[in-house]
Amino acid sequence: MKRRNFITLLGSAAAAWPLAARAQQPAMLVIGFLGSESPDLFANRLRAFREGLSENGYIEGRNVTFEFRWAEGQYDRLPEMAADLVRRHVSVIAANGPPAALAAKAATSTLPIVFSGGIDPVKLGLVVSLNRPGGNVTGVSQFSTVLEGKRLELLHKLVPNAAVIAMLVNPTFPGTDSITNDIQIAARALGLKLNVLNASSEHDFDTAMASIVQLRAGALVVASDPFFFSRRDQLVALIADHAVPTIYQFREFVAAGGLMSYGTHLADAYRQVGIYVGRIFKGAKPADLPVVQPTKFELVINLKTAKALGLQIPDRLLAIADEVIE
């Protein structure tokens, strides 16, 4: 072979090597993140989610990327958002909240879905059973909704003289009927009169507060709902203006100035969602991954808010509190 031809052949081969190497590299995995809430309130949970991913070796920007869709508490937007993620052929859908999980399941029966939500996923129809989910869906159940009765009990211990209690629910949230039924049973057992108030938009908050005043309710339970969580600053401030002792589902409400919360730790739940997504990337099937159930619940009390309401926190409540914000 002539020297000139050899050099040309060598150059062509050298130029082809990088192309071949790139062709052999795996494509970037894409997580379709379907959020029922707002992105500006999600930083801590996303941090925990990424930590769970990294435990399986998946780092954003290195071997995985995100496609985010946020419903901002408007659940009717979720079906089209879920369908859009399916059309974009994401690798897995991470669904925040029952409305997002239901929308994702309706959009695909083949793409893996990992959810986080407070409603019993079996009753909701997301999985066949907790231990063997079946199908393409698994995730983390915070069981926030089944704790409503416990929240009412804790609130009653704090304000035992309040015979009339109000509860704020979102009628568009899946499982609201079950939530309402469970807490009505708890209220009757405690000898309390419970009035259920609806709010599915920000405009409904003022109406609900006016109803609380009219009913002379001595305390309020805010039901588990991503919409309420996404509007927590506004909701907590409005309730504070009306000086109503209130219990919420998550610590974040109390950190924003709410009186008391009882529920699961959100960061732990989303870290586990990240772990499950990583395991699916490594070949695990959602049908074989048991739904994770919480093992730890936290009671958080804001002493500054209690003082503003003129409440003395009973020692027995302080003794069992996991965190006291002063």
Short mmCIF file of N, CA and C in Angstrom, two decimals, residues 101 113-143 269 272-273 276 279 285-295:
data_model
loop_
_atom_site.label_atom_id
_atom_site.label_comp_id
_atom_site.label_asym_id
_atom_site.label_seq_id
_atom_site.Cartn_x
_atom_site.Cartn_y
_atom_site.Cartn_z
N ALA A 101 -50.72 10.52 39.98
CA ALA A 101 -50.57 9.08 39.79
C ALA A 101 -51.70 8.50 38.96
N ILE A 113 -44.22 3.63 36.42
CA ILE A 113 -44.69 4.78 37.19
C ILE A 113 -44.35 4.56 38.66
N VAL A 114 -43.72 5.55 39.28
CA VAL A 114 -43.43 5.51 40.71
C VAL A 114 -44.11 6.72 41.34
N PHE A 115 -45.03 6.48 42.25
CA PHE A 115 -45.82 7.56 42.84
C PHE A 115 -45.44 7.81 44.29
N SER A 116 -45.84 8.97 44.76
CA SER A 116 -45.84 9.27 46.19
C SER A 116 -47.16 9.93 46.49
N GLY A 117 -47.88 9.43 47.48
CA GLY A 117 -49.19 9.99 47.78
C GLY A 117 -49.74 9.52 49.10
N GLY A 118 -50.78 10.22 49.57
CA GLY A 118 -51.29 9.95 50.90
C GLY A 118 -52.49 9.03 50.97
N ILE A 119 -53.09 8.69 49.84
CA ILE A 119 -54.28 7.84 49.85
C ILE A 119 -53.88 6.38 49.65
N ASP A 120 -54.63 5.47 50.26
CA ASP A 120 -54.39 4.04 50.10
C ASP A 120 -54.40 3.71 48.61
N PRO A 121 -53.26 3.28 48.04
CA PRO A 121 -53.19 3.05 46.59
C PRO A 121 -54.02 1.87 46.11
N VAL A 122 -54.35 0.95 47.03
CA VAL A 122 -55.21 -0.17 46.64
C VAL A 122 -56.64 0.32 46.46
N LYS A 123 -57.14 1.09 47.43
CA LYS A 123 -58.49 1.65 47.32
C LYS A 123 -58.61 2.57 46.11
N LEU A 124 -57.52 3.25 45.80
CA LEU A 124 -57.52 4.20 44.69
C LEU A 124 -57.45 3.49 43.34
N GLY A 125 -57.07 2.21 43.34
CA GLY A 125 -56.98 1.45 42.11
C GLY A 125 -55.64 1.57 41.40
N LEU A 126 -54.63 2.10 42.09
CA LEU A 126 -53.32 2.23 41.48
C LEU A 126 -52.59 0.89 41.43
N VAL A 127 -52.74 0.09 42.48
CA VAL A 127 -52.05 -1.20 42.55
C VAL A 127 -53.04 -2.27 43.00
N VAL A 128 -52.67 -3.53 42.71
CA VAL A 128 -53.52 -4.65 43.12
C VAL A 128 -53.38 -4.91 44.61
N SER A 129 -52.15 -4.87 45.10
CA SER A 129 -51.89 -5.05 46.52
C SER A 129 -50.61 -4.31 46.87
N LEU A 130 -50.39 -4.09 48.16
CA LEU A 130 -49.19 -3.37 48.58
C LEU A 130 -47.93 -4.20 48.38
N ASN A 131 -48.01 -5.48 48.66
CA ASN A 131 -46.82 -6.33 48.54
C ASN A 131 -46.50 -6.73 47.11
N ARG A 132 -47.52 -6.93 46.29
CA ARG A 132 -47.33 -7.29 44.89
C ARG A 132 -48.19 -6.35 44.04
N PRO A 133 -47.65 -5.17 43.72
CA PRO A 133 -48.47 -4.15 43.04
C PRO A 133 -49.08 -4.60 41.73
N GLY A 134 -48.34 -5.42 40.95
CA GLY A 134 -48.83 -5.81 39.64
C GLY A 134 -48.80 -4.63 38.68
N GLY A 135 -48.84 -4.88 37.40
CA GLY A 135 -48.88 -3.80 36.41
C GLY A 135 -47.61 -2.98 36.37
N ASN A 136 -47.75 -1.71 36.04
CA ASN A 136 -46.59 -0.84 35.81
C ASN A 136 -46.45 0.25 36.87
N VAL A 137 -47.14 0.10 38.00
CA VAL A 137 -47.17 1.16 39.01
C VAL A 137 -46.71 0.64 40.38
N THR A 138 -45.85 1.39 41.03
CA THR A 138 -45.51 1.16 42.44
C THR A 138 -45.14 2.52 43.03
N GLY A 139 -44.73 2.52 44.29
CA GLY A 139 -44.36 3.81 44.87
C GLY A 139 -44.34 3.82 46.37
N VAL A 140 -44.59 5.00 46.92
CA VAL A 140 -44.53 5.24 48.37
C VAL A 140 -45.88 5.79 48.82
N SER A 141 -46.53 5.10 49.73
CA SER A 141 -47.79 5.58 50.28
C SER A 141 -47.54 6.21 51.64
N GLN A 142 -47.83 7.49 51.76
CA GLN A 142 -47.64 8.19 53.02
C GLN A 142 -48.81 7.97 53.98
N PHE A 143 -49.89 7.40 53.48
CA PHE A 143 -51.09 7.14 54.28
C PHE A 143 -51.51 8.36 55.09
N ALA A 269 -39.94 10.14 52.20
CA ALA A 269 -40.79 9.53 51.18
C ALA A 269 -40.21 9.75 49.78
N GLN A 272 -37.14 7.72 48.94
CA GLN A 272 -37.49 6.35 48.57
C GLN A 272 -38.02 6.28 47.14
N VAL A 273 -38.75 7.31 46.69
CA VAL A 273 -39.19 7.35 45.29
C VAL A 273 -37.97 7.35 44.37
N TYR A 276 -36.45 3.90 44.20
CA TYR A 276 -37.22 2.99 43.35
C TYR A 276 -37.01 3.28 41.87
N ARG A 279 -33.78 1.76 40.95
CA ARG A 279 -33.86 0.29 40.84
C ARG A 279 -34.53 -0.14 39.54
N LYS A 285 -38.78 -4.48 38.03
CA LYS A 285 -40.11 -4.21 37.48
C LYS A 285 -41.01 -3.65 38.58
N PRO A 286 -41.80 -2.61 38.26
CA PRO A 286 -42.70 -2.05 39.27
C PRO A 286 -43.60 -3.10 39.92
N ALA A 287 -44.02 -4.09 39.14
CA ALA A 287 -44.92 -5.12 39.66
C ALA A 287 -44.30 -5.90 40.81
N ASP A 288 -42.96 -5.92 40.87
CA ASP A 288 -42.26 -6.70 41.89
C ASP A 288 -41.73 -5.86 43.04
N LEU A 289 -41.95 -4.55 42.98
CA LEU A 289 -41.46 -3.66 44.04
C LEU A 289 -42.61 -3.31 44.98
N PRO A 290 -42.61 -3.81 46.21
CA PRO A 290 -43.72 -3.53 47.13
C PRO A 290 -43.88 -2.04 47.39
N VAL A 291 -45.11 -1.61 47.54
CA VAL A 291 -45.37 -0.21 47.90
C VAL A 291 -44.78 0.05 49.28
N VAL A 292 -43.96 1.08 49.38
CA VAL A 292 -43.31 1.42 50.64
C VAL A 292 -44.32 2.10 51.56
N GLN A 293 -44.36 1.65 52.81
CA GLN A 293 -45.26 2.23 53.79
C GLN A 293 -44.46 2.93 54.88
N PRO A 294 -44.96 4.04 55.40
CA PRO A 294 -44.21 4.78 56.41
C PRO A 294 -44.11 4.01 57.72
N THR A 295 -43.03 4.21 58.40
CA THR A 295 -42.83 3.58 59.71
C THR A 295 -42.66 4.62 60.80
#
